[in-house]
Coordinates of C-alpha atoms and ligand atoms in Angstrom, one line a residue:
M1 CA 0.0 0.0 0.0
N2 CA 1.1 3.6 -0.6
G3 CA -0.2 4.6 2.9
N4 CA -3.3 6.4 3.9
F5 CA -3.3 9.0 1.1
G6 CA -2.2 11.6 3.6
A7 CA -4.1 14.8 3.9
L8 CA -7.1 13.6 1.9
A9 CA -8.2 11.1 4.5
G10 CA -11.6 11.9 5.9
H11 CA -12.8 13.9 2.9
P12 CA -15.8 12.5 1.1
A13 CA -14.7 10.4 -1.9
I14 CA -16.7 10.5 -5.1
I15 CA -16.0 7.5 -7.4
G16 CA -16.7 8.4 -11.1
G17 CA -16.0 11.4 -13.3
G18 CA -19.2 11.6 -15.4
L19 CA -22.0 14.0 -15.0
A20 CA -23.2 12.4 -11.7
G21 CA -19.8 12.5 -10.0
L22 CA -18.8 15.9 -11.3
M23 CA -22.1 17.5 -10.5
T24 CA -22.0 16.1 -6.9
A25 CA -18.5 17.5 -6.5
L26 CA -19.6 20.8 -7.8
R27 CA -22.6 20.9 -5.5
L28 CA -20.4 20.0 -2.5
A29 CA -18.2 23.0 -3.1
P30 CA -16.6 24.6 -1.1
H31 CA -16.3 21.3 0.8
P32 CA -13.1 19.6 -0.3
V33 CA -13.7 16.2 -2.0
V34 CA -11.6 13.5 -3.5
L35 CA -12.9 12.5 -7.0
L36 CA -11.6 9.2 -8.3
S37 CA -12.0 8.5 -12.0
K38 CA -10.4 5.4 -13.5
A39 CA -10.0 7.0 -16.9
P40 CA -8.9 10.5 -17.8
L41 CA -11.8 12.9 -17.6
G42 CA -14.1 12.8 -20.6
E43 CA -13.0 9.3 -21.6
E44 CA -14.8 6.1 -20.7
A45 CA -17.8 7.9 -19.4
S46 CA -21.2 7.8 -21.0
T47 CA -21.9 11.4 -20.3
P48 CA -19.8 13.0 -23.1
W49 CA -21.4 10.6 -25.6
A50 CA -25.0 11.7 -24.8
Q51 CA -26.5 12.9 -28.0
G52 CA -30.1 13.6 -27.2
G53 CA -30.2 15.9 -24.2
L54 CA -31.9 16.4 -20.9
A55 CA -35.7 16.1 -20.5
A56 CA -37.5 18.9 -18.6
S57 CA -41.0 20.3 -18.9
L58 CA -40.0 23.7 -20.1
G59 CA -42.4 24.2 -23.1
E60 CA -45.5 26.4 -22.8
D61 CA -47.7 23.4 -23.5
D62 CA -45.9 21.3 -20.9
D63 CA -45.8 20.8 -17.2
P64 CA -44.1 18.3 -14.7
A65 CA -47.4 16.3 -14.4
L66 CA -47.3 15.5 -18.2
H67 CA -43.6 14.7 -18.0
L68 CA -44.4 12.4 -15.1
A69 CA -47.3 10.7 -17.0
D70 CA -44.9 9.9 -19.9
T71 CA -42.2 8.6 -17.5
L72 CA -44.7 6.4 -15.7
G73 CA -46.0 5.1 -19.0
A74 CA -42.5 4.1 -20.2
G75 CA -41.7 2.6 -16.8
D76 CA -44.5 0.1 -17.2
G77 CA -45.9 0.2 -13.7
L78 CA -42.6 -0.1 -11.9
C79 CA -41.6 3.6 -11.3
D80 CA -41.7 5.0 -7.8
A81 CA -44.3 7.7 -8.6
E82 CA -43.4 9.9 -5.6
A83 CA -39.6 9.9 -6.3
S84 CA -40.2 10.4 -10.0
G85 CA -42.5 13.4 -9.4
R86 CA -40.0 14.9 -7.1
I87 CA -37.1 14.6 -9.6
L88 CA -39.2 15.8 -12.6
R89 CA -40.5 18.8 -10.7
A90 CA -36.9 19.8 -10.0
A91 CA -35.8 19.3 -13.6
P92 CA -36.5 22.8 -15.0
A93 CA -34.6 24.5 -12.2
A94 CA -31.7 22.2 -12.7
I95 CA -31.5 23.1 -16.4
D96 CA -31.6 26.7 -15.5
A97 CA -28.7 26.2 -13.0
L98 CA -26.7 24.4 -15.8
A99 CA -27.3 27.3 -18.1
R100 CA -26.2 29.8 -15.5
L101 CA -23.0 27.7 -15.0
G102 CA -22.4 28.4 -18.7
A103 CA -23.8 25.4 -20.6
A104 CA -24.6 26.6 -24.1
F105 CA -27.9 24.9 -24.8
D106 CA -29.4 25.3 -28.3
R107 CA -31.8 28.3 -28.5
T108 CA -34.2 29.7 -31.0
A109 CA -33.5 33.0 -32.7
A110 CA -35.6 34.7 -30.0
G111 CA -33.3 33.3 -27.3
A112 CA -35.7 30.7 -25.9
L113 CA -34.4 27.1 -25.3
S114 CA -35.1 25.1 -28.5
L115 CA -36.8 21.8 -27.4
G116 CA -36.6 18.5 -29.2
L117 CA -38.9 15.5 -29.3
E118 CA -37.9 11.9 -28.5
A119 CA -39.7 8.6 -28.3
A120 CA -42.7 8.3 -25.9
H121 CA -42.6 12.0 -24.9
S122 CA -45.9 13.6 -25.5
R123 CA -44.3 17.1 -25.7
R124 CA -41.2 18.7 -27.1
R125 CA -39.0 18.8 -24.0
I126 CA -35.4 17.7 -24.8
V127 CA -32.9 20.4 -24.1
R128 CA -30.0 20.0 -26.5
A129 CA -26.5 21.4 -27.1
A130 CA -24.8 21.8 -30.5
G131 CA -27.5 19.6 -32.1
D132 CA -26.4 16.2 -30.8
G133 CA -23.6 17.2 -28.4
A134 CA -25.4 17.7 -25.1
G135 CA -23.0 15.4 -23.1
R136 CA -19.9 17.0 -24.5
E137 CA -21.2 20.4 -23.5
L138 CA -22.0 19.3 -20.0
M139 CA -18.5 17.9 -19.5
R140 CA -16.9 21.1 -20.8
V141 CA -18.7 23.1 -18.2
L142 CA -18.1 20.8 -15.2
V143 CA -14.5 19.6 -15.5
A144 CA -12.7 19.8 -12.2
I145 CA -9.6 18.5 -10.4
I146 CA -9.4 14.8 -10.6
E147 CA -7.3 11.9 -9.3
S148 CA -6.7 9.3 -12.0
V149 CA -7.4 6.1 -10.0
E150 CA -9.6 3.0 -10.1
A151 CA -11.6 2.0 -6.9
R152 CA -11.3 -1.7 -6.5
R153 CA -13.0 -2.3 -3.1
L154 CA -15.1 -0.4 -0.6
L155 CA -14.1 -1.2 3.0
A156 CA -17.0 -1.4 5.5
E157 CA -17.5 -2.6 9.1
D158 CA -20.7 -2.9 11.0
N159 CA -22.6 -1.8 7.9
T160 CA -20.6 1.4 7.8
I161 CA -18.1 2.6 5.2
T162 CA -14.6 3.0 6.4
G163 CA -12.6 3.5 3.3
V164 CA -11.8 2.9 -0.4
L165 CA -9.1 0.6 -1.7
A166 CA -7.9 1.9 -5.1
A167 CA -5.2 1.4 -7.7
G168 CA -3.4 4.5 -9.1
P169 CA -0.5 5.2 -11.4
A170 CA 1.9 5.0 -8.4
G171 CA 0.4 1.7 -7.2
P172 CA -2.4 0.7 -4.7
F173 CA -3.5 3.0 -2.0
L174 CA -6.1 3.2 0.8
L175 CA -8.2 6.2 1.4
A176 CA -9.7 6.3 4.9
T177 CA -13.1 7.9 4.6
Q178 CA -16.6 7.4 6.0
R179 CA -18.4 9.1 3.1
V180 CA -18.4 7.6 -0.4
V181 CA -20.5 8.6 -3.4
L182 CA -20.7 6.0 -6.2
A183 CA -21.1 7.6 -9.6
T184 CA -19.6 4.9 -11.7
G185 CA -22.2 4.8 -14.6
G186 CA -23.7 1.8 -16.4
I187 CA -23.2 -1.8 -17.3
G188 CA -23.4 -2.0 -21.1
G189 CA -19.8 -3.3 -21.2
L190 CA -21.1 -6.6 -19.8
F191 CA -22.6 -7.3 -23.3
L192 CA -21.0 -7.9 -26.7
D193 CA -23.2 -5.3 -28.4
T194 CA -23.3 -2.0 -26.5
T195 CA -23.3 1.7 -26.9
N196 CA -21.6 2.2 -23.6
P197 CA -17.9 3.0 -23.1
A198 CA -15.8 -0.2 -22.7
G199 CA -15.2 0.7 -19.1
S200 CA -18.9 0.8 -18.2
F201 CA -19.4 -2.7 -16.9
G202 CA -20.9 -2.1 -13.5
Q203 CA -17.9 -1.8 -11.3
G204 CA -19.9 0.4 -8.9
L205 CA -22.4 -2.4 -8.5
A206 CA -19.7 -4.9 -7.6
L207 CA -18.2 -2.4 -5.1
A208 CA -21.6 -1.8 -3.4
A209 CA -22.7 -5.4 -3.4
R210 CA -19.5 -6.7 -1.9
A211 CA -19.7 -4.0 0.8
G212 CA -23.1 -5.4 1.7
A213 CA -25.4 -2.8 -0.1
E214 CA -28.8 -3.9 -1.5
L215 CA -29.2 -3.6 -5.3
R216 CA -32.6 -3.1 -6.9
D217 CA -34.4 -4.0 -10.2
L218 CA -31.1 -5.2 -11.8
E219 CA -33.0 -7.2 -14.5
F220 CA -34.2 -4.0 -16.3
I221 CA -31.6 -3.2 -19.0
Q222 CA -32.6 -0.9 -21.8
F223 CA -31.4 -2.0 -25.3
H224 CA -31.3 0.9 -27.6
P225 CA -33.0 0.0 -30.9
T226 CA -30.7 1.8 -33.2
A227 CA -26.9 1.3 -32.8
L228 CA -24.9 1.6 -36.0
D229 CA -24.6 -2.0 -37.2
G230 CA -20.9 -2.6 -38.0
P231 CA -17.8 -4.1 -36.5
E232 CA -16.9 -1.2 -34.2
R233 CA -17.2 -1.7 -30.4
P234 CA -18.6 0.2 -28.5
M235 CA -21.2 0.8 -31.1
K236 CA -22.2 4.2 -32.2
L237 CA -25.6 5.4 -31.3
V238 CA -28.0 6.8 -33.8
S239 CA -30.1 8.8 -31.4
E240 CA -33.9 8.5 -31.0
A241 CA -34.0 12.2 -31.9
V242 CA -33.4 11.1 -35.5
R243 CA -36.7 9.2 -35.4
G244 CA -38.2 12.1 -33.5
E245 CA -37.4 14.2 -36.6
G246 CA -39.2 11.8 -39.0
A247 CA -36.7 9.0 -39.9
V248 CA -38.4 5.5 -40.3
L249 CA -37.3 1.9 -39.8
V250 CA -37.3 -0.3 -42.9
D251 CA -35.8 -3.6 -43.9
E252 CA -33.8 -4.5 -47.0
T253 CA -37.0 -4.7 -49.1
G254 CA -38.0 -1.2 -48.0
L255 CA -40.8 -2.5 -45.8
R256 CA -41.7 -0.3 -42.8
F257 CA -42.2 -3.3 -40.6
L258 CA -43.2 -1.3 -37.4
A259 CA -45.8 0.9 -39.0
K260 CA -48.7 -1.0 -37.4
E261 CA -47.3 -0.9 -33.8
P262 CA -49.0 1.7 -31.6
G263 CA -46.6 4.7 -31.8
A264 CA -44.7 3.0 -34.7
E265 CA -41.0 4.1 -34.7
L266 CA -41.6 6.3 -31.6
A267 CA -43.1 3.5 -29.4
P268 CA -41.2 2.9 -26.1
R269 CA -37.6 1.8 -26.7
D270 CA -38.2 -1.8 -25.5
V271 CA -41.1 -2.3 -28.0
V272 CA -39.0 -0.9 -30.9
A273 CA -35.9 -2.9 -29.9
R274 CA -37.8 -6.1 -29.7
G275 CA -39.6 -5.4 -33.0
I276 CA -36.2 -5.0 -34.7
W277 CA -34.7 -8.0 -32.9
R278 CA -37.6 -10.3 -34.0
H279 CA -37.4 -9.0 -37.6
M280 CA -33.6 -9.6 -37.6
A281 CA -34.2 -13.1 -36.1
G282 CA -36.4 -13.7 -39.2
G283 CA -33.4 -13.2 -41.4
H284 CA -33.8 -9.5 -42.3
R285 CA -31.4 -6.5 -42.0
V286 CA -32.8 -3.3 -40.6
Y287 CA -32.1 0.3 -41.6
L288 CA -33.0 3.7 -40.4
D289 CA -34.2 5.5 -43.5
T290 CA -33.2 9.1 -43.1
R291 CA -33.4 10.0 -46.8
E292 CA -36.7 11.8 -46.8
K293 CA -36.6 13.2 -43.2
P294 CA -34.3 14.8 -42.0
G295 CA -32.9 14.3 -45.5
A296 CA -30.5 16.9 -46.8
D297 CA -30.7 18.7 -43.4
F298 CA -29.2 15.7 -41.6
A299 CA -25.6 16.8 -41.2
R300 CA -26.7 20.2 -39.9
R301 CA -29.2 18.7 -37.4
F302 CA -27.0 15.8 -36.3
P303 CA -23.4 16.7 -36.9
A304 CA -21.8 14.0 -34.7
I305 CA -24.0 11.2 -36.1
A306 CA -23.4 12.4 -39.7
G307 CA -19.6 12.3 -38.9
F308 CA -19.4 8.7 -37.7
C309 CA -21.8 7.6 -40.5
Q310 CA -19.5 9.2 -43.1
A311 CA -16.5 7.5 -41.4
A312 CA -18.4 4.2 -41.9
G313 CA -19.0 5.1 -45.6
I314 CA -22.7 6.0 -45.2
D315 CA -24.2 9.4 -46.2
P316 CA -27.5 9.5 -44.3
A317 CA -28.9 12.2 -46.7
T318 CA -28.8 9.6 -49.5
Q319 CA -28.4 6.2 -47.9
P320 CA -30.3 4.3 -45.1
I321 CA -28.2 3.6 -42.0
P322 CA -27.9 -0.1 -40.9
V323 CA -28.9 -0.5 -37.3
R324 CA -29.3 -3.2 -34.6
P325 CA -30.2 -3.1 -30.9
A326 CA -27.5 -2.8 -28.3
A327 CA -27.3 -2.7 -24.4
H328 CA -27.6 1.0 -23.6
Y329 CA -28.9 2.0 -20.2
H330 CA -29.4 0.3 -16.8
M331 CA -32.6 1.1 -15.0
G332 CA -31.6 -0.9 -11.9
G333 CA -28.8 -0.2 -9.6
V334 CA -27.9 0.5 -6.0
A335 CA -31.1 0.9 -4.0
V336 CA -31.2 4.5 -2.7
D337 CA -33.6 6.8 -0.9
G338 CA -34.6 10.3 -1.8
A339 CA -31.2 11.7 -0.6
G340 CA -29.2 9.1 -2.6
R341 CA -28.4 7.0 0.5
S342 CA -27.8 3.3 0.1
S343 CA -28.5 0.6 2.7
I344 CA -24.9 1.0 4.0
A345 CA -24.2 4.0 6.3
G346 CA -21.8 6.4 4.5
L347 CA -22.5 5.1 1.0
W348 CA -24.5 7.2 -1.5
A349 CA -25.1 6.5 -5.2
C350 CA -25.9 8.9 -8.0
G351 CA -26.4 8.8 -11.7
E352 CA -26.8 5.6 -13.7
V353 CA -25.4 3.3 -11.0
A354 CA -28.3 4.3 -8.6
S355 CA -31.8 3.1 -8.6
T356 CA -33.9 6.1 -7.5
G357 CA -37.3 4.8 -8.7
L358 CA -37.5 7.2 -11.7
H359 CA -37.0 4.7 -14.5
G360 CA -39.1 1.8 -13.4
A361 CA -39.0 -1.0 -15.9
N362 CA -37.9 1.2 -18.8
R363 CA -36.4 4.7 -19.0
L364 CA -38.1 7.5 -20.8
A365 CA -35.5 8.9 -23.2
S366 CA -33.3 11.8 -21.9
N367 CA -34.5 11.4 -18.3
S368 CA -31.2 10.1 -17.1
L369 CA -29.0 13.2 -17.5
T370 CA -31.8 15.1 -15.8
E371 CA -31.8 12.6 -13.0
A372 CA -28.1 12.8 -12.5
V373 CA -28.1 16.6 -12.3
V374 CA -31.1 16.9 -10.0
C375 CA -30.1 14.0 -7.7
A376 CA -26.5 15.2 -7.4
G377 CA -27.8 18.3 -5.6
W378 CA -29.7 16.2 -3.1
V379 CA -26.7 13.7 -2.6
A380 CA -24.4 16.7 -2.0
E381 CA -26.7 18.2 0.6
S382 CA -27.0 14.8 2.3
V383 CA -23.2 14.2 2.3
A384 CA -22.5 17.7 3.5
G385 CA -25.0 17.3 6.3
T386 CA -23.6 13.9 7.5
L387 CA -20.9 14.3 10.0
A388 CA -17.8 12.3 9.3
G389 CA -18.0 10.6 12.7
R390 CA -15.1 9.1 14.6
A391 CA -12.4 8.2 12.2
R392 CA -11.8 4.4 12.0
T393 CA -8.7 2.8 10.6
P394 CA -10.0 0.7 7.8
V395 CA -9.1 -3.0 7.9
S396 CA -7.6 -3.4 4.4
V397 CA -7.8 -6.4 2.1
A398 CA -5.6 -7.6 -0.7
L399 CA -6.0 -5.5 -3.8
P400 CA -8.1 -7.4 -6.3
P401 CA -6.8 -7.6 -9.9
A402 CA -8.0 -5.0 -12.4
P403 CA -11.5 -6.2 -13.6
D404 CA -12.0 -7.4 -17.1
P405 CA -15.4 -8.4 -18.5
T406 CA -14.2 -10.2 -21.7
L407 CA -15.3 -13.7 -20.5
V408 CA -18.6 -12.4 -19.2
R409 CA -19.8 -10.7 -22.4
P410 CA -20.7 -13.7 -24.4
I411 CA -22.5 -15.3 -21.5
M412 CA -24.6 -12.3 -20.8
S413 CA -25.4 -11.7 -24.5
R414 CA -26.5 -15.3 -24.9
G415 CA -28.6 -15.6 -21.7
A416 CA -29.6 -12.2 -20.5
G417 CA -30.2 -10.2 -23.7
L418 CA -33.3 -8.8 -25.2
L419 CA -35.4 -12.0 -25.0
R420 CA -34.9 -14.3 -22.0
N421 CA -36.1 -17.6 -20.8
R422 CA -35.4 -19.9 -17.8
E423 CA -33.1 -22.3 -19.6
G424 CA -30.9 -19.5 -21.0
L425 CA -30.8 -17.7 -17.6
C426 CA -29.9 -20.9 -15.7
E427 CA -27.1 -21.7 -18.1
A428 CA -25.8 -18.1 -17.7
A429 CA -26.0 -18.4 -13.9
R430 CA -23.9 -21.5 -13.8
A431 CA -21.2 -20.1 -16.1
L432 CA -21.1 -16.8 -14.2
L433 CA -21.0 -18.5 -10.7
A434 CA -17.8 -20.4 -11.8
L435 CA -16.2 -17.1 -12.9
A436 CA -17.5 -15.0 -9.9
S437 CA -16.0 -17.5 -7.4
G438 CA -12.3 -17.0 -8.0
P439 CA -10.1 -13.9 -7.3
T440 CA -9.6 -13.3 -11.0
A441 CA -10.1 -10.3 -13.4
A442 CA -13.5 -11.8 -14.4
S443 CA -14.8 -12.2 -10.9
D444 CA -16.3 -8.7 -10.3
P445 CA -18.0 -8.4 -13.7
A446 CA -19.2 -12.0 -13.3
T447 CA -20.7 -11.1 -9.9
V448 CA -22.7 -8.2 -11.4
G449 CA -23.8 -10.4 -14.3
L450 CA -24.8 -13.1 -11.8
M451 CA -26.9 -10.7 -9.7
I452 CA -28.7 -9.5 -12.9
V453 CA -29.4 -13.1 -14.0
V454 CA -30.7 -14.1 -10.6
M455 CA -33.1 -11.2 -10.5
A456 CA -34.2 -11.9 -14.1
L457 CA -34.9 -15.5 -13.2
R458 CA -37.0 -14.4 -10.2
R459 CA -39.1 -12.1 -12.2
E460 CA -41.5 -14.5 -13.9
E461 CA -43.3 -12.0 -16.0
S462 CA -42.6 -9.6 -18.9
R463 CA -42.5 -6.0 -18.1
G464 CA -40.9 -3.0 -19.7
A465 CA -37.4 -3.9 -20.8
H466 CA -37.5 -7.4 -19.2
A467 CA -39.0 -9.8 -21.7
R468 CA -39.4 -13.5 -20.8
T469 CA -40.5 -15.7 -23.7
D470 CA -41.6 -18.3 -21.1
F471 CA -43.6 -15.7 -19.1
P472 CA -44.9 -13.3 -21.8
R473 CA -47.6 -11.8 -19.6
R474 CA -47.3 -8.9 -17.2
D475 CA -48.3 -9.6 -13.5
R476 CA -51.3 -7.7 -12.3
V477 CA -49.4 -6.2 -9.4
A478 CA -46.1 -4.4 -10.1
R479 CA -43.4 -5.4 -7.7
R480 CA -39.9 -3.9 -7.2
A481 CA -37.3 -6.2 -5.8
S482 CA -33.8 -6.0 -4.3
L483 CA -31.0 -8.4 -3.8
G484 CA -27.8 -8.6 -1.8
F485 CA -24.5 -10.3 -2.6
V486 CA -24.9 -13.2 -0.1
D487 CA -28.4 -14.0 -1.2
A488 CA -27.3 -13.9 -4.9
I489 CA -24.5 -16.3 -4.4
A490 CA -26.7 -18.7 -2.4
A491 CA -29.4 -18.6 -5.2
A492 CA -26.7 -19.3 -7.8
R493 CA -25.4 -22.3 -5.9
E494 CA -29.0 -23.6 -5.7
I495 CA -29.4 -23.2 -9.5
D496 CA -26.0 -25.0 -9.9
R497 CA -27.3 -28.0 -8.0
H498 CA -30.1 -28.6 -10.5
A499 CA -28.9 -29.9 -13.8
H500 CA -32.3 -29.8 -15.4
P501 CA -33.6 -26.3 -16.3
T502 CA -37.2 -26.9 -15.3
A503 CA -36.0 -27.6 -11.8
C504 CA -33.8 -24.5 -11.8
R505 CA -35.1 -21.7 -9.6
A506 CA -33.4 -18.7 -8.2
Ligands
FAD601 C1 -24.1 6.8 -26.5 C2 -25.0 7.3 -25.4 C3 -25.9 8.3 -25.6 C4 -26.8 8.7 -24.5 N1 -27.6 9.8 -24.7 C5 -28.3 10.3 -23.6 C6 -29.1 11.4 -23.8 O1 -29.2 12.1 -24.8 N2 -29.9 11.9 -22.7 C7 -29.8 11.2 -21.5 O2 -30.5 11.6 -20.5 N3 -29.0 10.1 -21.3 C8 -28.3 9.6 -22.4 N4 -27.5 8.5 -22.2 C9 -27.3 8.0 -20.9 C10 -26.4 8.9 -20.0 O3 -25.4 9.4 -20.8 C11 -25.8 8.2 -18.8 O4 -26.9 7.6 -18.1 C12 -25.2 9.2 -17.9 O5 -24.2 10.0 -18.7 C13 -24.5 8.5 -16.8 O6 -23.7 9.4 -16.1 P1 -22.9 8.9 -14.9 O7 -22.2 10.1 -14.3 O8 -23.8 8.2 -14.0 O9 -21.9 7.9 -15.5 P2 -20.7 8.1 -16.6 O10 -20.9 9.4 -17.3 O11 -20.7 6.8 -17.4 O12 -19.4 8.2 -15.7 C14 -18.9 7.1 -15.0 C15 -17.6 7.4 -14.4 O13 -17.2 6.4 -13.5 C16 -15.8 6.1 -13.7 N5 -15.6 4.8 -13.0 C17 -16.3 3.6 -13.2 N6 -15.8 2.7 -12.4 C18 -14.8 3.3 -11.6 C19 -14.0 2.8 -10.6 N7 -14.0 1.6 -10.1 N8 -13.1 3.7 -10.1 C20 -13.0 5.0 -10.5 N9 -13.8 5.5 -11.5 C21 -14.7 4.6 -12.0 C22 -15.7 6.1 -15.2 O14 -14.3 6.2 -15.6 C23 -16.5 7.4 -15.5 O15 -15.7 8.5 -15.3 C24 -26.7 8.1 -23.2 C25 -25.7 7.0 -23.1 C26 -24.9 6.6 -24.1 C27 -23.9 5.5 -23.9

C-alpha cells in the first residue's frame, strides 16, 4: 500500500468522473472532496457521448405532471411515482442552473431554449446542445480537479463505510473515509453489443454489493434499438431524436415493418428494440431511413452522427443507416432513498449506478442526464449534512486484480439479452458462478452479471425492458425487488445444484 493517502483522509470520496460525479463534487463546493476516476476525464464515461439531451417540462404546452405521466407510461408500472414526481418537478430549475453555469444549450432566434422531441414523450422537452452534443457540452462546463485512479473495493465494518481501496499510477492505496458517493455509470460493457464505453461494466455495483449494499431491479436493462450496425465496439448510437425528426425503420426490401405498432417508430424503446430483434431473427437486415426526413438537413441537425456515419462510408442524406439493438442503459442499480443514501451507512449512489425509482421497468429517453443533475444536488446536501464521525482505521484487504469483463460478455449476451427464458438464464447463472468465485479479473464483472441473472430468473413476468419468452404476460401487481450479494451467491449455488432447467429456480 502507498499509505493512507495523507491529507485527503476523511474527505468525502466520489467515485466516477461523469455527470453524476462531477455535479456532486460541484454541488459540494466549497467542501473539499476526492474525486476518483479510473479513466482520464471525458474518456470512458457515458456522459460526453450523450446525443439527445436532458428532458424537462419547459415548453409552454408542458408541465411536470405531463412529464411524469410519460415517465410512468414508459416505466411500465414499476416507477416510484413519488420519487419520479420529485425529480421531474426539480428538472426545469436544474436546467436553469446548468445554463447559469455556462452550458450553451441550443436556442431559438428569440433566445428561448429550443426543445426536441424523443420517443414516448408527448411534448417537445429535450434540451440539447450543439444539435447532438449535449453530453460533451456538460463535461466542458463541469471539468474539475481529478485523481486518476480506479476504486477496487469499498471497505466497510458494521454496515458502515470505512474507506476505499484503489489502484493508481503509483500503485495501490487506501483512502480512509466514512463518506463515499458511487457515480460509476452503467453496465453495457457486460454485453458484446453495447453503446456504452468499454469501461462501463458495473464496477460500482460490484463495489456496493461486496460491501453489503442492496441492489434493486437489476434485470431491467434498456437495449437501444438503433446502434450503428458494423464491426466497431462500442457501437455508435443513432439517437432517437433522428426518429423524432421523422426517420423511419425499414428492412432490406424497404418494408416499414413497425408501421402497425402503436406509436410506430416512436413507441417505447423496448417495443421498438424487440420489434427490430424479431425482424432480424427472421433473417432481415434493418435500416433507419433518413433520406426523406431529415434528408438533406441531416448533417446540420446531427453533426456528430453524420460524422461517424460518413466514417463508416454512409451518407444519411442519400443512404439508409444499418442499425441493430445494443445494451444501452441500466434502469436498476444501488437501491437509494430520496437523498441518494444506500443501505450502508456512509454510501451514496448517484447517476446511472443508482436506482432512485425514476426509470421503473424502462427509462423514458433523456430522463437520465436530468436525474443525474437533479439528484447530485440532493446527494451533495446529504453528504455535507452527514458528520464524518469518529475516524476508524479501515481494515484493508488484498488489492483485487483489475477487472476485465471479456469472458462475461458472451455469457450475458446469450442468456440475459433482449429476450430471456429460464433455460438460458440458468445456463448463464452456472457459467457466471464459476467465474465469480475466483479472485480473477473476471470475478467482479461476473458477480454483477450473476446478480442481474438471478433477478431476471426471479421475475417470472414480462414488463418494460424485461422480456421473458416463457412468461410473456405482465403480472397484475407491479413489484420492485432488491438483492444482496450473499443472497445472490446462495441462489446461484442452488441453481447450480439442479442440472435440469425446469428444476432450476433462483
Ligand atoms: C451513446 C449514449 C448516448 C446517450 N444519450 C443520452 C441522452 O441524450 N440523454 C440522457 O439523458 N441520457 C443519455 N445517455 C445515458 C447517459 O449518458 C448516462 O446515463 C449518464 O451520462 C451517466 O452518467 P454517470 O455520471 O452516472 O456515469 P458516466 O458518465 O458513465 O461516468 C462514470 C464514471 O465512473 C468512472 N468509473 C467507473 N468505475 C470506476 C472505478 N471503479 N473507479 C473509478 N472510476 C470509475 C468512469 O471512468 C467514469 O468517469 C446516453 C448514453 C450513451 C452511452
